[in-house]
PDB file of C-alpha atoms and ligand atoms in Angstrom:
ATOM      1  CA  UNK F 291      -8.373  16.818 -32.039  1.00 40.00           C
ATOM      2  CA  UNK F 292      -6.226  13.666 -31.766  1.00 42.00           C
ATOM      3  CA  UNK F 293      -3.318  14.708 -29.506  1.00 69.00           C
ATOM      4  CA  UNK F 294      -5.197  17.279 -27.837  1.00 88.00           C
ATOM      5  CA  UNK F 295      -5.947  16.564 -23.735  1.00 97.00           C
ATOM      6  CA  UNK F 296      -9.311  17.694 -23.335  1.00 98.00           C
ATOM      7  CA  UNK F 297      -9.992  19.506 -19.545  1.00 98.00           C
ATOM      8  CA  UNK F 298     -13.463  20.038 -19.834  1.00 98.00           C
ATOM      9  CA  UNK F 299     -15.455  22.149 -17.030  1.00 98.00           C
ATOM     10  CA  UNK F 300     -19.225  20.980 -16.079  1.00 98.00           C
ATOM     11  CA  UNK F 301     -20.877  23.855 -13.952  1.00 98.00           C
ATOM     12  CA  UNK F 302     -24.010  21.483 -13.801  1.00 98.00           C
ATOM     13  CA  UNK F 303     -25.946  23.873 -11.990  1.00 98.00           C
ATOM     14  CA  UNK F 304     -23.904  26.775 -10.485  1.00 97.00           C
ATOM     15  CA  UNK F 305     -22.811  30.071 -11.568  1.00 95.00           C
ATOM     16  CA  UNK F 306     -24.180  33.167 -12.405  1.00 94.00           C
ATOM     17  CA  UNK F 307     -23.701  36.119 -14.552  1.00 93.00           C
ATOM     18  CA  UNK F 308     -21.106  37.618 -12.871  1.00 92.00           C
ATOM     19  CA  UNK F 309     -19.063  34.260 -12.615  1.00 93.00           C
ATOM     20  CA  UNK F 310     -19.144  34.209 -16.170  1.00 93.00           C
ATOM     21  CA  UNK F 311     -15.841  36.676 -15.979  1.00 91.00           C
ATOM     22  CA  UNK F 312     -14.019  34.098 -13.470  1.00 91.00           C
ATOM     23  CA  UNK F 313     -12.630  32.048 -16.574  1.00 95.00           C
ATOM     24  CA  UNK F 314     -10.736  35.312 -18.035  1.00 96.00           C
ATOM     25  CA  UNK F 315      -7.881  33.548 -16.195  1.00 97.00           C
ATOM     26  CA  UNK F 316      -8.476  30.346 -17.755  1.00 98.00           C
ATOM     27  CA  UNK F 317      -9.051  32.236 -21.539  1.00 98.00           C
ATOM     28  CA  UNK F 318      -5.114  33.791 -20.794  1.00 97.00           C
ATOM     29  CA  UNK F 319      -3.588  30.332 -20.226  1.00 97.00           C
ATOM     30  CA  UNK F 320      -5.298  29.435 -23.073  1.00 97.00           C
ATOM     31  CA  UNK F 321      -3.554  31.561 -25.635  1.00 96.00           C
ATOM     32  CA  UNK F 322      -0.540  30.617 -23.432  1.00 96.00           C
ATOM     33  CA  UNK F 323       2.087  28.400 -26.244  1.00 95.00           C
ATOM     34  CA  UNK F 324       3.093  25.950 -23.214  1.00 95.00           C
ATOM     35  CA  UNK F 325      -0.890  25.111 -22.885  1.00 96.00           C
ATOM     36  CA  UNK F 326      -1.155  24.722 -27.073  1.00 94.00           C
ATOM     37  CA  UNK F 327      -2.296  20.815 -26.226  1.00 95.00           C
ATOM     38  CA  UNK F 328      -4.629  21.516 -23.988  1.00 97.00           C
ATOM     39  CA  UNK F 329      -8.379  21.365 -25.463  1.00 98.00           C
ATOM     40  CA  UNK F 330     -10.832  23.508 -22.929  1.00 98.00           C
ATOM     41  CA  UNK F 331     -14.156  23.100 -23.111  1.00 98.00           C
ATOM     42  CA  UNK F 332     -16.831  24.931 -20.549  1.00 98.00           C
ATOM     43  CA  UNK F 333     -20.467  23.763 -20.398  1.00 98.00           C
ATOM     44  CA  UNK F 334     -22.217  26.228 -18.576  1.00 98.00           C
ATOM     45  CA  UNK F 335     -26.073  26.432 -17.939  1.00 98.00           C
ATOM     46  CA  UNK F 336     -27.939  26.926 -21.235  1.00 97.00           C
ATOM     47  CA  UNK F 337     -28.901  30.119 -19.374  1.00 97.00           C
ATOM     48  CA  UNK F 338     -24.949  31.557 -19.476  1.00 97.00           C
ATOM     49  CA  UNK F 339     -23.695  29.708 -23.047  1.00 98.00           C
ATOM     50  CA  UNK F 340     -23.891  33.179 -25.192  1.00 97.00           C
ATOM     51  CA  UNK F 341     -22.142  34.919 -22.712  1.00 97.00           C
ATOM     52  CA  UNK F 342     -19.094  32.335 -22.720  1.00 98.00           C
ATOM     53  CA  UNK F 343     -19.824  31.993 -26.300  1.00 98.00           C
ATOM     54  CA  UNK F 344     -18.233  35.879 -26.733  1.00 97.00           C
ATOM     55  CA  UNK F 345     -16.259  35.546 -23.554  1.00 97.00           C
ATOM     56  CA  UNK F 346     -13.805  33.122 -25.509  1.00 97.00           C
ATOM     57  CA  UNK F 347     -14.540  34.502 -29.207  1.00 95.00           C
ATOM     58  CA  UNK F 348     -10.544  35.318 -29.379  1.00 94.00           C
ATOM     59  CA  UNK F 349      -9.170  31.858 -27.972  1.00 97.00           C
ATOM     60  CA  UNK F 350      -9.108  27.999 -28.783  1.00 96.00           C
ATOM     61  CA  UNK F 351     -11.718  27.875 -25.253  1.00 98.00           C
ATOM     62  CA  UNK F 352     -14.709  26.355 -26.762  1.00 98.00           C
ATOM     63  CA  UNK F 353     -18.561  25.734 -25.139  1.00 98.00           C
ATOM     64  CA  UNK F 354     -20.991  23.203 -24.547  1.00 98.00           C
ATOM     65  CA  UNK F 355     -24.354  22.561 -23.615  1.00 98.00           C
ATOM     66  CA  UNK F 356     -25.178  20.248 -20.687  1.00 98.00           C
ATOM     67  CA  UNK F 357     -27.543  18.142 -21.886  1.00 98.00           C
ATOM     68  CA  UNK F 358     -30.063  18.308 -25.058  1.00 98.00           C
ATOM     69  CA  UNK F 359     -33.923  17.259 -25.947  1.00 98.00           C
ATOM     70  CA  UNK F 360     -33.369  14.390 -27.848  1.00 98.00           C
ATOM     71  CA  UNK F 361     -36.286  15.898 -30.765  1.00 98.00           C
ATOM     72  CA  UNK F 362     -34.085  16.739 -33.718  1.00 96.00           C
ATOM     73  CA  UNK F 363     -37.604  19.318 -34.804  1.00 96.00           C
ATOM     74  CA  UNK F 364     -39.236  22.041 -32.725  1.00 96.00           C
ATOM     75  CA  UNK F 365     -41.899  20.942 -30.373  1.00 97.00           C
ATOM     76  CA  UNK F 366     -44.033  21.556 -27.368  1.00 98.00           C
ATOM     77  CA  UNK F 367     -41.366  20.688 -24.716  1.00 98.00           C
ATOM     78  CA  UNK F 368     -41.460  23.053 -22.471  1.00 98.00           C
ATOM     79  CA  UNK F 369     -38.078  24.141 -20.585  1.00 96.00           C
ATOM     80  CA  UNK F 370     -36.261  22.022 -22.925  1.00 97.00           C
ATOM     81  CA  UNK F 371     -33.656  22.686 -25.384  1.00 98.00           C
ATOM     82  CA  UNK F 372     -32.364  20.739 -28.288  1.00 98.00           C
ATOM     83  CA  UNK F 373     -29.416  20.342 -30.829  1.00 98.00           C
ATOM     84  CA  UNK F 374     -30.600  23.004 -32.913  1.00 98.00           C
ATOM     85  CA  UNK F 375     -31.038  25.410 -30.316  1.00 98.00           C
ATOM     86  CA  UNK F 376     -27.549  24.446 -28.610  1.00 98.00           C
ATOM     87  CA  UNK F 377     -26.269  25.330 -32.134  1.00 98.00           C
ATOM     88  CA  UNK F 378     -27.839  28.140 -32.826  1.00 97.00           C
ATOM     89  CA  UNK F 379     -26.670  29.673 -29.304  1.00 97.00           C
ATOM     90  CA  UNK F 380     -22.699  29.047 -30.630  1.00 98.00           C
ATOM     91  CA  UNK F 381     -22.092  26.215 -28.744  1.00 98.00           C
ATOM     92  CA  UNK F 382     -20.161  23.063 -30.468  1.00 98.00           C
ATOM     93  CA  UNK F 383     -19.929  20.453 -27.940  1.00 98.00           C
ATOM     94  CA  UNK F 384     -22.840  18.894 -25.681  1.00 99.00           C
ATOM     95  CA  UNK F 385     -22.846  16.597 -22.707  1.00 99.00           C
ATOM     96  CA  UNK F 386     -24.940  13.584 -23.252  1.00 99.00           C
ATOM     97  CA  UNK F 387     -26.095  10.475 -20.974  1.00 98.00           C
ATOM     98  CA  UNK F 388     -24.432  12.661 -17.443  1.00 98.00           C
ATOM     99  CA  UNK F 389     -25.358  10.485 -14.552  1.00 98.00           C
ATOM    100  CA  UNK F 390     -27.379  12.867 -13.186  1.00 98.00           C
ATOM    101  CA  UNK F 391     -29.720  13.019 -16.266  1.00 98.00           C
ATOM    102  CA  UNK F 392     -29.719   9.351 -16.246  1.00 98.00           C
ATOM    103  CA  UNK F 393     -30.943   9.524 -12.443  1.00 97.00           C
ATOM    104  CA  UNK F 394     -34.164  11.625 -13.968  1.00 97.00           C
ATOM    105  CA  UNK F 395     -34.773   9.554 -16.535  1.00 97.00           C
ATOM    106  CA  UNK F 396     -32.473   9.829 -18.974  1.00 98.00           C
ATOM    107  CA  UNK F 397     -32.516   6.083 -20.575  1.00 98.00           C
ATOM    108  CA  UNK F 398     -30.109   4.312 -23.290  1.00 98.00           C
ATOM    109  CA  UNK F 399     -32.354   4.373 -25.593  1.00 98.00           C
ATOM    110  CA  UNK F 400     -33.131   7.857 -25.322  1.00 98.00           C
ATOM    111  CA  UNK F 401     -29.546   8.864 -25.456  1.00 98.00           C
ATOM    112  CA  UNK F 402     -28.755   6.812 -28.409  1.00 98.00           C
ATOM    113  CA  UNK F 403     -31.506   9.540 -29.984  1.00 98.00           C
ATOM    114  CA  UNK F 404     -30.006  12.621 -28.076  1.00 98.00           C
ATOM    115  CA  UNK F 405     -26.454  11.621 -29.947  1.00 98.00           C
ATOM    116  CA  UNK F 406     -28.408  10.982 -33.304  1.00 98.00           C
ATOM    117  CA  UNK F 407     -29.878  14.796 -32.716  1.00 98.00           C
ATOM    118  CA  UNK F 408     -26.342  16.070 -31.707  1.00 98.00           C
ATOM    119  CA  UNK F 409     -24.745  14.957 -34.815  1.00 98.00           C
ATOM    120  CA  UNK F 410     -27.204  15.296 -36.985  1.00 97.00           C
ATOM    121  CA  UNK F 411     -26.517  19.525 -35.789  1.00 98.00           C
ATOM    122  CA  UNK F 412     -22.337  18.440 -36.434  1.00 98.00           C
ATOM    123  CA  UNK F 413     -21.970  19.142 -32.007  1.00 98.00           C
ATOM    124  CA  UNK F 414     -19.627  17.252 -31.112  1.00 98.00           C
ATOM    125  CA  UNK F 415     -20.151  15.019 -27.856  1.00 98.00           C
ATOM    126  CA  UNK F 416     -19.066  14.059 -24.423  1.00 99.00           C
ATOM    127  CA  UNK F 417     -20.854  10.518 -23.990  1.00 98.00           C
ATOM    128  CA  UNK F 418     -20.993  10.044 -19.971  1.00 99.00           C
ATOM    129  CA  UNK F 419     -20.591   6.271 -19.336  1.00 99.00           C
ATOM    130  CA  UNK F 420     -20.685   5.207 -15.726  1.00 98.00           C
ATOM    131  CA  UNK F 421     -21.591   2.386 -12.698  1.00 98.00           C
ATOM    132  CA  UNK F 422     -23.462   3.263  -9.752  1.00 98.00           C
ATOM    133  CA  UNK F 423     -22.067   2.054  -6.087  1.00 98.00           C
ATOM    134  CA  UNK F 424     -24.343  -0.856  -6.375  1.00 98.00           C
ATOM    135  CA  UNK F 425     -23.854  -1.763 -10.064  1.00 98.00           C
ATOM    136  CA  UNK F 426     -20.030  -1.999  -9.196  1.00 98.00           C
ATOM    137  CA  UNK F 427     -20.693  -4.133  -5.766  1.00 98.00           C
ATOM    138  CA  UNK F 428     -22.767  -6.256  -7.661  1.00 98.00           C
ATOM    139  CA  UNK F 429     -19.970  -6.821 -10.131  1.00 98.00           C
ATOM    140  CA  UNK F 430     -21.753  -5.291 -12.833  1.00 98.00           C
ATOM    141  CA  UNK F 431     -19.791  -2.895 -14.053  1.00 98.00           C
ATOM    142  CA  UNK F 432     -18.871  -4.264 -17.430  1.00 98.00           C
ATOM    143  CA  UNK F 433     -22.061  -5.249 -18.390  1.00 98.00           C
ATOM    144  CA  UNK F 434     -23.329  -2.012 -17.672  1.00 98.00           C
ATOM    145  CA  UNK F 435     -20.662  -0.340 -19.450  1.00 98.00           C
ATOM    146  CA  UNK F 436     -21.513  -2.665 -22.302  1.00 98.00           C
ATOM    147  CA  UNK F 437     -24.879  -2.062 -22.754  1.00 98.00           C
ATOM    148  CA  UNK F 438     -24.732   1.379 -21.989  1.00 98.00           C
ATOM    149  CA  UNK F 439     -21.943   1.551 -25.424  1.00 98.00           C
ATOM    150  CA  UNK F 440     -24.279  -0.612 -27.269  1.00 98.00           C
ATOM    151  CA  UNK F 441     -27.837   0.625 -27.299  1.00 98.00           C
ATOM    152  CA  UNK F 442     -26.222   4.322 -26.657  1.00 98.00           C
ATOM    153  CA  UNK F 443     -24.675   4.225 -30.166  1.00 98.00           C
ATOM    154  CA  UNK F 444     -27.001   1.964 -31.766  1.00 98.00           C
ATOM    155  CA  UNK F 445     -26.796   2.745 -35.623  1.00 98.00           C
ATOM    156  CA  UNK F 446     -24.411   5.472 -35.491  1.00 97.00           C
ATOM    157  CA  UNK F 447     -21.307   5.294 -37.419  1.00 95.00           C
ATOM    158  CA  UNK F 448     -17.436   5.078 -36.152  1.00 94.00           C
ATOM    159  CA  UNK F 449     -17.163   9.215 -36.184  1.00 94.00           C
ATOM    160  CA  UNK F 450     -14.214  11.494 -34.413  1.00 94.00           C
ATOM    161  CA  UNK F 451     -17.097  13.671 -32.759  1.00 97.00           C
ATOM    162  CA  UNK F 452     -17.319  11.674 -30.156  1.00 98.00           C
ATOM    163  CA  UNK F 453     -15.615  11.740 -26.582  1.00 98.00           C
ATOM    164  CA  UNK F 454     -16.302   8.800 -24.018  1.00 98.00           C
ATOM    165  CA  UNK F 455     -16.344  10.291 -20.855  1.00 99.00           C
ATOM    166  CA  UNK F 456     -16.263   7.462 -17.719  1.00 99.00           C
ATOM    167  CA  UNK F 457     -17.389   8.644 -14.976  1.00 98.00           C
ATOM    168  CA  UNK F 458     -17.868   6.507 -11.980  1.00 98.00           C
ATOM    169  CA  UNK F 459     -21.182   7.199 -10.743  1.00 98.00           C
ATOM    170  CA  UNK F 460     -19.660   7.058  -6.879  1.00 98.00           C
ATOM    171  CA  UNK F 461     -17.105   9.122  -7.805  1.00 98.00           C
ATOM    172  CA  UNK F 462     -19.297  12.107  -8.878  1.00 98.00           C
ATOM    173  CA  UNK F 463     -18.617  14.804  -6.080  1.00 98.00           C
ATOM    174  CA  UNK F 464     -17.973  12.299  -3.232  1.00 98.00           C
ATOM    175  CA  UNK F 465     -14.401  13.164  -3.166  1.00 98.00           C
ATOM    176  CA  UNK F 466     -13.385   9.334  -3.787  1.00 98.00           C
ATOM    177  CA  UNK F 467     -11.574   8.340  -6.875  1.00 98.00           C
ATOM    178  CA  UNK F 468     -11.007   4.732  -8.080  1.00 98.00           C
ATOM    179  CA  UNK F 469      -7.546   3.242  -7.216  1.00 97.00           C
ATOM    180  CA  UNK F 470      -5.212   3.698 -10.055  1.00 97.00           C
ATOM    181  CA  UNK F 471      -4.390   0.474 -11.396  1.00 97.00           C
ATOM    182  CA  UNK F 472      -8.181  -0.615 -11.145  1.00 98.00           C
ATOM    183  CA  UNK F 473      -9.387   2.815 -13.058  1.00 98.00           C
ATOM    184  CA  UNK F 474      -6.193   1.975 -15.707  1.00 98.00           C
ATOM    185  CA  UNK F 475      -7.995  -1.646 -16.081  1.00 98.00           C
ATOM    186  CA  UNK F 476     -10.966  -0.491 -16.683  1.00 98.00           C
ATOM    187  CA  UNK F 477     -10.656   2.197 -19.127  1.00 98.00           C
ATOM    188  CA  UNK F 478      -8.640  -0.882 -21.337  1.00 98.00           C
ATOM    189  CA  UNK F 479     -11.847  -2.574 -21.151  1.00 98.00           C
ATOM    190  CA  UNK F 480     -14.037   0.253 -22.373  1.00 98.00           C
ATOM    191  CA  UNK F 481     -11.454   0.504 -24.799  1.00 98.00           C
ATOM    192  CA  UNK F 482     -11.785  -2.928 -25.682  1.00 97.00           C
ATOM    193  CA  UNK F 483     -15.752  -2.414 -25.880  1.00 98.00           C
ATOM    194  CA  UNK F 484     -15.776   0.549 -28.246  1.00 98.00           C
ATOM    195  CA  UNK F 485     -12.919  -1.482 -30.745  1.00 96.00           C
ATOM    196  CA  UNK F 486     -15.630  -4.489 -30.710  1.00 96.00           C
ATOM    197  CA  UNK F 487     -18.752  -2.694 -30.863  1.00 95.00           C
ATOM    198  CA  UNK F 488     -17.986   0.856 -32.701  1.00 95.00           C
ATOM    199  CA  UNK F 489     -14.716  -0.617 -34.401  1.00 94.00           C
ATOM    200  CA  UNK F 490     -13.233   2.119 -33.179  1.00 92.00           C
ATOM    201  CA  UNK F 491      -9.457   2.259 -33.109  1.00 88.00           C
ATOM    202  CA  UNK F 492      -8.387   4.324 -31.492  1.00 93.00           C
ATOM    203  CA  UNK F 493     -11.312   6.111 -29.163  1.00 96.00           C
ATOM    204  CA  UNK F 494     -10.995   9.203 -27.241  1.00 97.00           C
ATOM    205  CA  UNK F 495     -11.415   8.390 -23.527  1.00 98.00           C
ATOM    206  CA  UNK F 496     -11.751  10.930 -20.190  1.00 98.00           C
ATOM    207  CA  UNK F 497     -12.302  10.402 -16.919  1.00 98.00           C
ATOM    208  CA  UNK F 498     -14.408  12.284 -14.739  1.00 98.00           C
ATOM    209  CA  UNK F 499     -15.265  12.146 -10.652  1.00 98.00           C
ATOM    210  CA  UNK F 500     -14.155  14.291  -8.311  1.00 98.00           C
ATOM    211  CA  UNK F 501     -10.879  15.098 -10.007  1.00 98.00           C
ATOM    212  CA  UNK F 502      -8.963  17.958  -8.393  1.00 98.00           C
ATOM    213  CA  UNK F 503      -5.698  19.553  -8.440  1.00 97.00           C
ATOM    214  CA  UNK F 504      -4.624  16.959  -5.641  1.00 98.00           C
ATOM    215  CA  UNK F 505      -5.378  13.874  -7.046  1.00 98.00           C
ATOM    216  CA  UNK F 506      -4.446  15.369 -10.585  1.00 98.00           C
ATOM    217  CA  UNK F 507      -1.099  14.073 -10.513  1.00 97.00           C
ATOM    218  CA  UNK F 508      -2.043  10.607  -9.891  1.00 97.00           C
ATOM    219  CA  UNK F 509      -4.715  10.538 -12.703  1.00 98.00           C
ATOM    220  CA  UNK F 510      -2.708  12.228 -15.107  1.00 97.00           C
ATOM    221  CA  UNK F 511      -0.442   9.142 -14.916  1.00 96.00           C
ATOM    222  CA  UNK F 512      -2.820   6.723 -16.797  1.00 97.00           C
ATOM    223  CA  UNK F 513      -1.438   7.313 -20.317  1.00 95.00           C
ATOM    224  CA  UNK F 514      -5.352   6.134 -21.650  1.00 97.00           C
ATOM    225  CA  UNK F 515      -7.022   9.116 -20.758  1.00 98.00           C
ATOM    226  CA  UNK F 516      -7.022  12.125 -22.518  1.00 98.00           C
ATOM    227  CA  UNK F 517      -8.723  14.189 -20.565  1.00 98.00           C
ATOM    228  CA  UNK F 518     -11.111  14.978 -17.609  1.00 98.00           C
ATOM    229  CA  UNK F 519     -14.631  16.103 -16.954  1.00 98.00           C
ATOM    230  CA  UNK F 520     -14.982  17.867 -13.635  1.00 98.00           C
ATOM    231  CA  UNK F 521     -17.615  19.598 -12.196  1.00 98.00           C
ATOM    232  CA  UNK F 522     -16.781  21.476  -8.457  1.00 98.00           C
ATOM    233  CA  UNK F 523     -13.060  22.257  -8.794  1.00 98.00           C
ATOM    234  CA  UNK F 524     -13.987  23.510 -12.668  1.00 98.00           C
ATOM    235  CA  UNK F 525     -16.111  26.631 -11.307  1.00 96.00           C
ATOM    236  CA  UNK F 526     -12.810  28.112  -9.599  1.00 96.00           C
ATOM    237  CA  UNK F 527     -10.097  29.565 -12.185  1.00 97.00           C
ATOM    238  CA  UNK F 528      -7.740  28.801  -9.563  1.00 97.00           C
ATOM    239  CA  UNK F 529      -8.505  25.105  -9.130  1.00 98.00           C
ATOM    240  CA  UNK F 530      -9.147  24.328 -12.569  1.00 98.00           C
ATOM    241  CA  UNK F 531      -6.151  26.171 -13.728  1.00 98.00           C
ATOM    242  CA  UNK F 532      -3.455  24.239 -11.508  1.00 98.00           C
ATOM    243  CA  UNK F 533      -5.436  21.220 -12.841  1.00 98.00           C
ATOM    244  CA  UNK F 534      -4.613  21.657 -16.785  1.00 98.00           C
ATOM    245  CA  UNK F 535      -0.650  23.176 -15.575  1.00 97.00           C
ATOM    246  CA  UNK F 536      -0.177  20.033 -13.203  1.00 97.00           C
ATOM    247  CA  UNK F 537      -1.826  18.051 -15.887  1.00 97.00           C
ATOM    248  CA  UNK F 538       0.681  19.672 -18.525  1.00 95.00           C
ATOM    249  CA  UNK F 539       4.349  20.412 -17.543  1.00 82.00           C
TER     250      UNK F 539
HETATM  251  P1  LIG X  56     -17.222  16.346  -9.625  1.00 78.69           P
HETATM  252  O1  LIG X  56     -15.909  16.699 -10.301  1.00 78.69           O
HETATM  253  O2  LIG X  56     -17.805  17.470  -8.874  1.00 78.69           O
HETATM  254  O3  LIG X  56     -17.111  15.060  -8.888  1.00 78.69           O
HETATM  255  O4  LIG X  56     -18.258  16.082 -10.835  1.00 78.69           O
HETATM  256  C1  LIG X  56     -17.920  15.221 -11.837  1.00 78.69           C
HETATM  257  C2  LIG X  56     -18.936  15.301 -12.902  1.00 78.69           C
HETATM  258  O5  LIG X  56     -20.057  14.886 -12.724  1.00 78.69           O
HETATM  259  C3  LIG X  56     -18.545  15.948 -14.150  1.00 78.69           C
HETATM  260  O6  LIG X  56     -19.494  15.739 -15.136  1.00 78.69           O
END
């Protein structure tokens, strides 16, 4: 999946049954040659995965789960879901430490499990990283970024499977994105942090907050990422399309 640029769609909680044929556009730009590099991935709700899961049978399109239970067994949990379920439903991919999971109490160390549970099923996973407003006017960033790397993939091996999304957390659906040259600065740094604390060489970074087909152009010029995450313009074809084809010309 090295070369691939990943444009992966987070519905967090929106759509419905009948939205589920909106990405038919999307599947035919898929199978398009000119698009071969680009990786789509849709996380739906849990409640709309099998649906997408046939929906994109015949193309390279493939689905992920929004979160997981971080139990690797059964249990008495109600409403939740883990890897083995995710699996199970033909998903591959799940999103793990999102912002807005974090918000509800979503901790480090409770993500480091959730990624143990997600490989442990062979999904592969989009690891949200990200500041608040206050973190980053406190000039904490990095050390949140740190320890967010560090206890989130405490005793887990250098794999491939993973994908380090940073999202901003005062990015997320705010319509503001970070000034180029700062975002390009700090995505060396996480960079930096995954080659000292994961060894990893060469690590698989996307950015995600309020990306759109206006300020696509722009992003798309930071060499270092490889990809987006983007939640409101993903859950119209239209949008997300001219996205990935501005993204890839
Ligand atoms: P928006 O693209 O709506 O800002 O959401 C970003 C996000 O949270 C993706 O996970």
């Amino acid at each position: 999946m090295t070369n691939n640029m990943f444009f992966i769609a987070n519905w967090k909680m929106f759509g419905d049954l009948k939205s589920v044929n909106s990405i038919k556009k999307v599947i035919k730009l898929s199978k398009n040659k000119k698009f071969n590099k680009a990786q789509i991935i849709y996380c739906p709700p849990y409640t709309l995965i099998s649906n997408f899961v046939k929906l994109v049978k015949n193309s390279k399109i493939k689905i992920g789960a929004q979160n997981c239970h971080q139990s690797q067994n059964p249990g008495p949990f109600t409403g939740s879901i883990n890897t083995e379920l995710i699996k199970s439903s033909g998903a591959n991919y799940v999103i793990i430490g999102h912002s807005e999971n974090r918000a509800t109490g979503d901790t480090n160390h409770i993500i480091n499990l959730k990624i143990k549970a997600a490989l442990k099923k062979n999904l592969k996973i989009i690891f949200c990283i990200g500041e608040t407003l206050i973190q980053k006017k406190r000039n904490k960033t990095n050390s949140i970024l740190k320890s967010q790397l560090t206890v989130g993939l405490k005793n887990i091996k250098n794999n491939n499977n993973i994908i380090f999304a940073y999202e901003p957390v005062w990015s997320i659906g705010t319509g503001i994105i970070p000034k180029t040259t700062n975002l390009e600065k700090q995505v060396i740094i996480i960079k930096k942090m995954l080659m000292k604390i994961w060894k990893s060489k060469d690590p698989k970074i996307i950015y995600g907050g309020s990306v759109n087909s206006k300020n696509i152009s722009e992003l798309k010029k930071i060499t270092l990422i490889k990809g987006f995450l983007i939640g409101g313009a993903s859950q119209n074809a239209k949008n997300f399309i001219d996205i990935i084809k501005k993204t890839i010309n």
